[in-house]
Each structure stands twice: as C-alpha cells, then as structure tokens.
Coordinates of C-alpha atoms and ligand atoms in Angstrom, one line a residue:
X23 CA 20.1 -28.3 -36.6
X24 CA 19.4 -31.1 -39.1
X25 CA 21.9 -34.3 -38.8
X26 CA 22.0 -37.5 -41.3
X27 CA 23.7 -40.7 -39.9
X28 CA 24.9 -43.4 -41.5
X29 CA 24.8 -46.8 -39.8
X30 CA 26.8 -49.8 -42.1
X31 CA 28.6 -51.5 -39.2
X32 CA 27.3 -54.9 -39.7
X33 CA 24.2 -56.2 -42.4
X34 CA 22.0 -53.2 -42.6
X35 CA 22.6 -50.0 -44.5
X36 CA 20.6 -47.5 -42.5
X37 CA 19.7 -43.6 -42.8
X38 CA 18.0 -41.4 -40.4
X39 CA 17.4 -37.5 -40.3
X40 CA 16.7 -35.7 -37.0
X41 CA 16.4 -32.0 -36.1
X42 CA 16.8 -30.7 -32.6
X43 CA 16.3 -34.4 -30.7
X44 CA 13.5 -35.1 -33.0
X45 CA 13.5 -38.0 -35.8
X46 CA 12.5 -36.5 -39.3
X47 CA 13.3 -40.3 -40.8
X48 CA 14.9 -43.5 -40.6
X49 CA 14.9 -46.0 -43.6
X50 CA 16.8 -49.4 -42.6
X51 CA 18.0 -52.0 -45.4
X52 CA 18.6 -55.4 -43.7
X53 CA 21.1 -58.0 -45.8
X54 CA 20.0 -60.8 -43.6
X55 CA 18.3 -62.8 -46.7
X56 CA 21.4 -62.9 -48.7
X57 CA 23.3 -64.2 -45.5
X58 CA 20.9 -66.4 -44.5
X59 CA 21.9 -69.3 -46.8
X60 CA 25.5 -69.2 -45.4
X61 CA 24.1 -69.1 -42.2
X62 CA 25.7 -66.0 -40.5
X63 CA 26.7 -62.6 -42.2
X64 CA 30.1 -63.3 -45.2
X65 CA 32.2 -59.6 -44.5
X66 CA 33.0 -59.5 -47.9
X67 CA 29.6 -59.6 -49.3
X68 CA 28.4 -57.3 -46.7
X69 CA 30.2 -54.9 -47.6
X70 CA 30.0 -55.1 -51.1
X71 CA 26.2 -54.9 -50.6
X72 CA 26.5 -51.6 -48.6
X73 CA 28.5 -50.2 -51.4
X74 CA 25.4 -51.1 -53.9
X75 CA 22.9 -49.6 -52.1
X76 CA 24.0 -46.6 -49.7
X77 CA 23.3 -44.2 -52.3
X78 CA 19.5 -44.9 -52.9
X79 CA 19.0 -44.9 -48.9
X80 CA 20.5 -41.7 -48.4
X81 CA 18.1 -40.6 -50.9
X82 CA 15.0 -42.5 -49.4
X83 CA 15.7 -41.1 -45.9
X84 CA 16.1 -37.4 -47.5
X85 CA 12.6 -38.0 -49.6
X86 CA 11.2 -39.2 -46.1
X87 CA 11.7 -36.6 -44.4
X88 CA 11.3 -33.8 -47.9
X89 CA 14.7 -32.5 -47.5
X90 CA 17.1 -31.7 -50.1
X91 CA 20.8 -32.5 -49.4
X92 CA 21.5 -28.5 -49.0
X93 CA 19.7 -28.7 -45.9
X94 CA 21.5 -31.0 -43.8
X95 CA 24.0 -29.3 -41.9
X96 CA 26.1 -32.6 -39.9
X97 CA 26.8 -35.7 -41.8
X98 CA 27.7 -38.4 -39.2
X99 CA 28.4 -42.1 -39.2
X100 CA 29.4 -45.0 -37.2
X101 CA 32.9 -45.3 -36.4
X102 CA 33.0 -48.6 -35.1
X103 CA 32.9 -51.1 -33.8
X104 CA 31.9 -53.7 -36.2
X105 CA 33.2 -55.0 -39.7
X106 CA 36.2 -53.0 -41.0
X107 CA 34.5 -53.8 -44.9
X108 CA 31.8 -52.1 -43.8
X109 CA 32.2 -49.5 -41.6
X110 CA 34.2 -47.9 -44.3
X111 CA 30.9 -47.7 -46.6
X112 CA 29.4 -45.7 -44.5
X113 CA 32.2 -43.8 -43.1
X114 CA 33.4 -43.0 -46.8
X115 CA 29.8 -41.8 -47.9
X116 CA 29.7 -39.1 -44.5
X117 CA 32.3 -37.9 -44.9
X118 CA 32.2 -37.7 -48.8
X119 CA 28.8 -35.6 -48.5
X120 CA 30.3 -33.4 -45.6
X121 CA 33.5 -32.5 -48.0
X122 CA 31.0 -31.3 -50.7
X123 CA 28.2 -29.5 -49.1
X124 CA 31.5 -28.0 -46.8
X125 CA 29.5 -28.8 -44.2
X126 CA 30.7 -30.8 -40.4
X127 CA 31.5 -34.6 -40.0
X128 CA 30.9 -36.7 -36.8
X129 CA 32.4 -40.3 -36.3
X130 CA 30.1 -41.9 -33.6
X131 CA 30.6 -44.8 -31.5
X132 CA 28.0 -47.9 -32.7
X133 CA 27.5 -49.1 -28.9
X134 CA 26.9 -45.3 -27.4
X135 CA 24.2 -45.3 -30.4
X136 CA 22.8 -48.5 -29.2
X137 CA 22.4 -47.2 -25.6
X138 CA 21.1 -43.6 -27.0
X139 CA 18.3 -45.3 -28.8
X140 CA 16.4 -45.3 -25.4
X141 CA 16.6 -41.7 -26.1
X142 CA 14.3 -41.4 -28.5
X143 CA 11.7 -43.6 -26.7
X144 CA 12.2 -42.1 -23.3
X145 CA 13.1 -38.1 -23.7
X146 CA 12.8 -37.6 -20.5
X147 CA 14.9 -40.5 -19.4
X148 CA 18.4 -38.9 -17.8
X149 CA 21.9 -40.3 -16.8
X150 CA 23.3 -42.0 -14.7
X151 CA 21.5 -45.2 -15.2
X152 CA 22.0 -49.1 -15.8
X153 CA 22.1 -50.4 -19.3
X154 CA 22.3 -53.9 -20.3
X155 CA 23.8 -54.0 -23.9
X156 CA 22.3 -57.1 -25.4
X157 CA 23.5 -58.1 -29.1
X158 CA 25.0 -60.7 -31.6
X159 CA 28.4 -58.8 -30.6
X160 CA 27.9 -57.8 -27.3
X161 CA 27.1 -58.7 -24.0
X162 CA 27.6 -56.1 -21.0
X163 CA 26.5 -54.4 -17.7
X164 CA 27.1 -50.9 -17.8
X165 CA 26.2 -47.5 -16.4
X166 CA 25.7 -44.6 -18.4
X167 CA 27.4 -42.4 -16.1
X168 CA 26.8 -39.0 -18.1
X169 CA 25.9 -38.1 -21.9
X170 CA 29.5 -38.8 -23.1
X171 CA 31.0 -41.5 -20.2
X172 CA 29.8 -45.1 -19.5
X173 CA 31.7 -47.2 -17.1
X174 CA 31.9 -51.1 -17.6
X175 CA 30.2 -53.3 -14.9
X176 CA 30.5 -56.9 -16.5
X177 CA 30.9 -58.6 -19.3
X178 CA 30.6 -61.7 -21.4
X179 CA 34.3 -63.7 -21.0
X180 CA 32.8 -65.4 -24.1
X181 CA 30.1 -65.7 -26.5
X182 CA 27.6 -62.7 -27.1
X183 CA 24.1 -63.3 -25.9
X184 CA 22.9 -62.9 -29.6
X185 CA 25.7 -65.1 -30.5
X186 CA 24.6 -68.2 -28.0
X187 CA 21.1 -67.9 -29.4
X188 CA 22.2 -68.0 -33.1
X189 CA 24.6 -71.3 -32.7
X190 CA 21.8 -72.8 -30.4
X191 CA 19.1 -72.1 -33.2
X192 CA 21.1 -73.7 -36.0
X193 CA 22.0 -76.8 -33.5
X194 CA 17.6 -77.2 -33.3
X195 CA 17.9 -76.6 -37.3
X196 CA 15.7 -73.1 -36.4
X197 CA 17.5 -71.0 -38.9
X198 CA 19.0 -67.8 -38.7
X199 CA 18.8 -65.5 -37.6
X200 CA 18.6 -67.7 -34.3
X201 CA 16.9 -65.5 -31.9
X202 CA 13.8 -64.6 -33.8
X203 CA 13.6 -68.2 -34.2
X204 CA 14.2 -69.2 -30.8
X205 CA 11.5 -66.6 -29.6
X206 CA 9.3 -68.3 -31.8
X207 CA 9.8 -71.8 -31.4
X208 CA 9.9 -71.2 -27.7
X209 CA 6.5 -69.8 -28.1
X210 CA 5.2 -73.1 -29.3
X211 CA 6.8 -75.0 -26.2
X212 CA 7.5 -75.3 -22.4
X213 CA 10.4 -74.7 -19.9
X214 CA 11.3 -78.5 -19.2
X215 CA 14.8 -78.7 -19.4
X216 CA 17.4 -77.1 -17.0
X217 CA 20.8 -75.6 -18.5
X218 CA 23.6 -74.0 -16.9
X219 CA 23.2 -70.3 -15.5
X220 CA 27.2 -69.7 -14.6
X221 CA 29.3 -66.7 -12.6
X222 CA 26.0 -67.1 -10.2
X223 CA 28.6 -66.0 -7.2
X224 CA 26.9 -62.6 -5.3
X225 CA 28.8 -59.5 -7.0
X226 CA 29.6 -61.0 -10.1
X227 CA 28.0 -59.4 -13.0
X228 CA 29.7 -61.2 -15.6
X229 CA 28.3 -63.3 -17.8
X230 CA 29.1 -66.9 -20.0
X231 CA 27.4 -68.4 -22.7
X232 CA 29.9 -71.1 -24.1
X233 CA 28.7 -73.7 -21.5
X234 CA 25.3 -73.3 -22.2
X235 CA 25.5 -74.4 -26.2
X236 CA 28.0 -77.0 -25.2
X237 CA 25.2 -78.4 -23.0
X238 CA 22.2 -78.2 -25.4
X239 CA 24.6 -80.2 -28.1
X240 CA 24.9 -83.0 -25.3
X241 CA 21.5 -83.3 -24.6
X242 CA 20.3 -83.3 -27.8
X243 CA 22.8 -86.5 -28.3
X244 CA 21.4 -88.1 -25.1
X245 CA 17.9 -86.7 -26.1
X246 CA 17.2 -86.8 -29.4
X247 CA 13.5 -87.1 -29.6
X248 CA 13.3 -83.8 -27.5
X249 CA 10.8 -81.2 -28.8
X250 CA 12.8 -78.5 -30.0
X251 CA 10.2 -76.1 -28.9
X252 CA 10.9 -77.2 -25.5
X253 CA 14.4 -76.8 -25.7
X254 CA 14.6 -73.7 -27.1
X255 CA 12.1 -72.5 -24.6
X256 CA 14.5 -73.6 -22.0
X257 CA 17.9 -72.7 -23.9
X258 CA 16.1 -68.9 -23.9
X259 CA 14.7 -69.1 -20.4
X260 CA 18.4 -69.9 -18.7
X261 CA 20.1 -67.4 -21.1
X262 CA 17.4 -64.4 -20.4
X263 CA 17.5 -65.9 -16.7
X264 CA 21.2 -64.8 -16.5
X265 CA 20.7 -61.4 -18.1
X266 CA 18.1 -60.0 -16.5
X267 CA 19.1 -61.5 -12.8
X268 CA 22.3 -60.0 -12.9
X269 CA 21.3 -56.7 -14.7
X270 CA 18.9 -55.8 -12.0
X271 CA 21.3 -57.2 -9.1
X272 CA 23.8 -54.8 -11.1
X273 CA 21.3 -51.6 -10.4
X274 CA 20.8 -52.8 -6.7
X275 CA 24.8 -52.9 -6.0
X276 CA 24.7 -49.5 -7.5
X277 CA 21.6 -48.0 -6.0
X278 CA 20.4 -47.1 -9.3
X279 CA 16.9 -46.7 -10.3
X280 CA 16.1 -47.1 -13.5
X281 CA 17.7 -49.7 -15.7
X282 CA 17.4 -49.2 -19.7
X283 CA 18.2 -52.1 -22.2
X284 CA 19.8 -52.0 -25.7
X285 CA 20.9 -54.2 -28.8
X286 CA 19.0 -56.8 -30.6
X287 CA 18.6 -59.2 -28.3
X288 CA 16.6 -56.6 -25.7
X289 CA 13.9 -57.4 -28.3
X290 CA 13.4 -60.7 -27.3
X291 CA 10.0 -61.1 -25.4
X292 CA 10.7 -62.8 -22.9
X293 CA 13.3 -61.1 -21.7
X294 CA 11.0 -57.9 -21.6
X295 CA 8.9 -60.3 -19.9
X296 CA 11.2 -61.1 -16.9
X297 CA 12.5 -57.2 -16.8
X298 CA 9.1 -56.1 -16.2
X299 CA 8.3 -58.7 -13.3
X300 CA 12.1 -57.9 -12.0
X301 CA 10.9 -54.3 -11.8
X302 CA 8.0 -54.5 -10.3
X303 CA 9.8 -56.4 -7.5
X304 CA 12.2 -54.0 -7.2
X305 CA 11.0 -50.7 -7.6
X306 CA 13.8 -50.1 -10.2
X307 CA 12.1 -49.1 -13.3
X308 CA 13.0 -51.0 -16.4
X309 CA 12.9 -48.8 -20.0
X310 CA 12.7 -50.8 -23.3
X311 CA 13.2 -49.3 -26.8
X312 CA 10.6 -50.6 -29.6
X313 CA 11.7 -53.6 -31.6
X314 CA 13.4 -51.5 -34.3
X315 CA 15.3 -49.2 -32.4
X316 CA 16.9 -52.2 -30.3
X317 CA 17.9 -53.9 -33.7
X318 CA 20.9 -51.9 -35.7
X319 CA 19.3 -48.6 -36.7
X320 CA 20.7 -44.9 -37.9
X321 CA 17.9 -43.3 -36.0
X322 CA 20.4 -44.2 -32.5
X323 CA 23.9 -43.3 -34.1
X324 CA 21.8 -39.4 -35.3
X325 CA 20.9 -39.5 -31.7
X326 CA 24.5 -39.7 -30.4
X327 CA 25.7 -37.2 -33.3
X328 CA 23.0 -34.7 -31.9
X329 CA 24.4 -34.7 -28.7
X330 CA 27.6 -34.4 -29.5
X331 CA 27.2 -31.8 -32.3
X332 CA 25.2 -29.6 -29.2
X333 CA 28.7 -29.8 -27.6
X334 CA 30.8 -28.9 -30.0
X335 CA 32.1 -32.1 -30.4
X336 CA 33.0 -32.7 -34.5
X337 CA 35.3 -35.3 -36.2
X338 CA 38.0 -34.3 -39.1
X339 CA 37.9 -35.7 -42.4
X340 CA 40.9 -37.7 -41.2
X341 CA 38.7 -40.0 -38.8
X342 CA 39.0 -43.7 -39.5
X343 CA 36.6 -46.9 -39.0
X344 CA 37.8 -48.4 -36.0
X345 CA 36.7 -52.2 -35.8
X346 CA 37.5 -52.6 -31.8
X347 CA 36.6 -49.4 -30.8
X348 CA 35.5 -49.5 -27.3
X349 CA 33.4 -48.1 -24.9
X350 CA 36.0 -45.1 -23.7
X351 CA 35.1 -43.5 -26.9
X352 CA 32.0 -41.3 -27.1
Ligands
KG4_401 O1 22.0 -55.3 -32.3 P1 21.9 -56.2 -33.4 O2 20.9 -56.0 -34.5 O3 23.3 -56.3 -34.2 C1 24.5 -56.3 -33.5 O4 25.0 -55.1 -33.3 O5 25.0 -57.4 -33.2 O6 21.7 -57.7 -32.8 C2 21.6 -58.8 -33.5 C3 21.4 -60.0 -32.6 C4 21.4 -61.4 -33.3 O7 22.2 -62.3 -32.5 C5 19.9 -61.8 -33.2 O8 19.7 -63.2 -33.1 C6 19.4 -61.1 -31.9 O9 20.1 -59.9 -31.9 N1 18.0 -60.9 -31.9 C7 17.2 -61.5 -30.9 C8 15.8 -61.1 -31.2 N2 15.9 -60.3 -32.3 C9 17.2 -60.2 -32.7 N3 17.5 -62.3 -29.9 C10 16.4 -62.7 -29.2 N4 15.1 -62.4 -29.4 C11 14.8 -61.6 -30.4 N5 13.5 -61.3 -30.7
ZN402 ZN1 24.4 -53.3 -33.1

C-alpha cells in the first residue's frame, strides 16, 4: 500500500510517499525566508504561498520516489491543527487527487504525526510510552497510550516552548526563527545568568514560559551590556531545564521506560544533551527523531495515515480542516 500525505499546517508545504511503513520520499518547502522580514509567519501569505507551490511538490515527491500518480492508492493530509488558510491547501489538494484517481482520503491529526515521526527512526519502538511534544505551538507531557489514544499529562498554561524562544531571540535582536538562533548564539556563550524555572511543586508536570521572557526583558534593562551569547545560553538552559526535568519526572510517576520527544524544538541540542544525561541517570531510555523529522514534515503525517489506513480507518470527502483540533482525535 503506497500513501502520499500532505503537510501545509503552518509555513512548509511538504510531500512524502511511503509503502508498507517504509518512506519512498519526502520533499519539504520551508516559507520561513519570506516570513522572516515580518518576523513570525503572516497567515495570509502562508497560505497563498501553499496555493503556489503544492502542485510542483506533489510532483517532486512522486519523481522522488519514480511513481506515477496511478500508483498511489491513499491520499492523506493534515487535518489540523494549525492555520485554517492553510490547512485548507493541503486538505483541498488530497482530497482533490483522491476524487479523481477514485481512490481513499485520510484526514490526519498534525500532533499524532509529530509524535509518529519517532516511528520512522525507531521501528521497533512500541506504545505505551512518554512523549514530550516540543514546538512553536505546543508544549505537552503526554503518553502515547496505544497507536490511536494519547492521554494528556501537562501542559503549557501559556506560551509554547518554541514560542518563548522565538520572542526571547528577537528581544537579543537574534532573528527568527529564534531557536536556531538561540542554539547558536548560546553556543558562543556561558550559563551565567539564572531565570525562573516555575510549577517546580513535586507532581506538577505543567509548564510556563511567560515569566521567563518577562524576566530576560528586565534584565536586559538593568543589564544592558550583557553578552547576548550569555543570555541566551542561560534563557535556553532554564527553558530546556524545565522540559526535560519534568518530562523524565513525568515517565518516573508513570513507571514508564522509554520517553520519545517530538516537534521542532526536540531539535535543539541541548536539550538532546540534558535527555541523554537524564537517561542515563535513570535507566529510562530517551528516543530522538533526526533534525528533519522533529521540524514540520509529510514523512510523520504518511506515518499516521499508514497506520490508520492498516485499520480501516478512512476519512470522507466531507472532512474539514479543523484549526483546534485536539489530541482526542487520531
Ligand atoms: O514543529 P515545528 O517545526 O512547527 C510547529 O508545529 O510549531 O516547530 C517550530 C518551532 C519554532 O518555535 C522554532 O524556533 C523551534 O521549533 N526550533 C528550535 C530549534 N529548531 C526549531 N528550538 C530550539 N532549538 C532548535 N534547534
Ligand atoms: Zn508542527
């Protein structure tokens, strides 16, 4: 069974082809230099771009992997969450090329794909597990408790991870987008300043990020002749402090063994750093995705439409983009 996703949620337009768990190709079309001058991604323009391009990266993915259209027998796309604009590009274009070859549909949930990318890293990796979901939208604990369930364990009750790092760049004049840059400038200086790690009570696994831009503003008024290497070394060493801490204390409460992470921001290094000295202190083994896969991708959302087209489980022509779609939905 050959499956083509679809993956226009946010500022990439992304393709990928896989047959029987196995990736055939994945071509990914990032927008972030035409946001970049407006500092953060402009909806409208987003979409628009989608619309312009989703055509010639279906066809890429299809040359990469030497398959004609005919061949492909599930067209699926992300569902949602993420920009209504587009999510519709991609939706549309699924569900267009499923009505004409007569062939099946399947919506798929953008977070479920972003957990499912450990998949295709880790074959052998199995549910029930931890997963911290790291991204510019998204900040949460979870356990995938089977293929098609994942039960919440905390949560941001604010800002997104990705989100903290990308206001806390463009406060140190970084750039965007702010955690690339803040892994890099972080690089080039030391862990000298100390800045709030909050919800540190035992048991809570939620997580806030607010307080800790609100803090680097103040000290870069009280400070100005700071390094900004320095502070974003210790801006990223509080925030990754606060993920992984509470993402393996998480895994403890739960007894589980084997924590996986997802999303954008499970790229950053020193986070895969910390995870891998948290592990070996633990015992509980930590599974990272490569660099691409962590960032938005198609290969993750085919993943997720593989699974569910094994059981059966196909979308009508009538399914919508859904920009809050939550994590109840497979
Ligand atoms: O998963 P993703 O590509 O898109 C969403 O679904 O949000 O995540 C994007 C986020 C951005 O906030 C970006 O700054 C962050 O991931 N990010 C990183 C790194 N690479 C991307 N954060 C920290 N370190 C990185 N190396
Ligand atoms: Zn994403």
């Amino acid at each position: 069974m050959k499956v083509l996703a679809l993956e226009s949620s946010c500022d990439e337009t992304a393709v990928a082809i896989i047959e029987g768990g196995h990736l055939l190709s994945s071509v990914v079309s990032s927008q972030i230099d035409v946001h970049r001058k407006f500092g953060g991604v402009v909806p409208e323009i987003a979409a628009r771009k989608h619309l312009e391009i989703v055509d010639k990266i279906v066809s890429a993915s299809l040359d990469e992997a030497n398959l004609s259209l005919e061949e492909i027998d599930v067209f699926a796309s992300t569902m949602g969450p993420g920009l209504v604009g587009s999510l519709l590009v991609g939706l549309s274009f699924a569900k267009g090329m499923a009505l004409a070859m007569n062939k099946k549909f399947i919506g798929v949930n953008h977070l479920f794909g972003h957990v499912y990318a450990n998949f295709l890293e880790y074959p052998q990796l199995r549910p029930p597990f931890m997963v911290l979901l790291v991204s510019g939208g998204h900040t949460e604990i979870l356990v995938l408790e089977d293929w098609n369930r994942i039960e919440l364990v905390g949560r941001t009750r604010d800002d997104a991870a990705g989100e903290a790092l990308d206001k806390i760049a463009r406060l140190l004049g970084l750039g965007y987008p702010g955690g690339p840059a803040i892994q890099e400038a972080a690089q080039k200086g030391e862990v000298k300043y100390h800045f709030p790690r909050p919800l540190q009570e035992k048991g809570n696994f939620d997580f806030s990020f607010s307080g800790i831009k609100t803090s680097v503003l103040y000290f870069l008024k009280k400070n100005p002749s700071a390094s900004a290497y320095d502070v974003a070394a210790s801006a990223q060493e509080a925030i990754v402090d606060s993920l992984v801490t509470k993402t393996f204390g998480a895994a403890e409460s739960k007894g589980l063994k084997e924590v996986a992470f997802a999303g954008g921001v499970a790229s950053n290094s020193r986070l895969r750093e910390r995870a891998n000295d948290l592990s070996e202190e633990s015992k509980i083994r930590a599974f990272f995705p490569p660099v691409n896969l962590c960032t938005d991708n198609a290969a993750m959302i085919a993943m997720v439409a593989y699974e569910k087209a094994k059981r059966g489980l196909f979308s009508p022509l009538s399914t919508n983009a859904v920009p809050y779609l939550s994590l109840d939905v497979f």
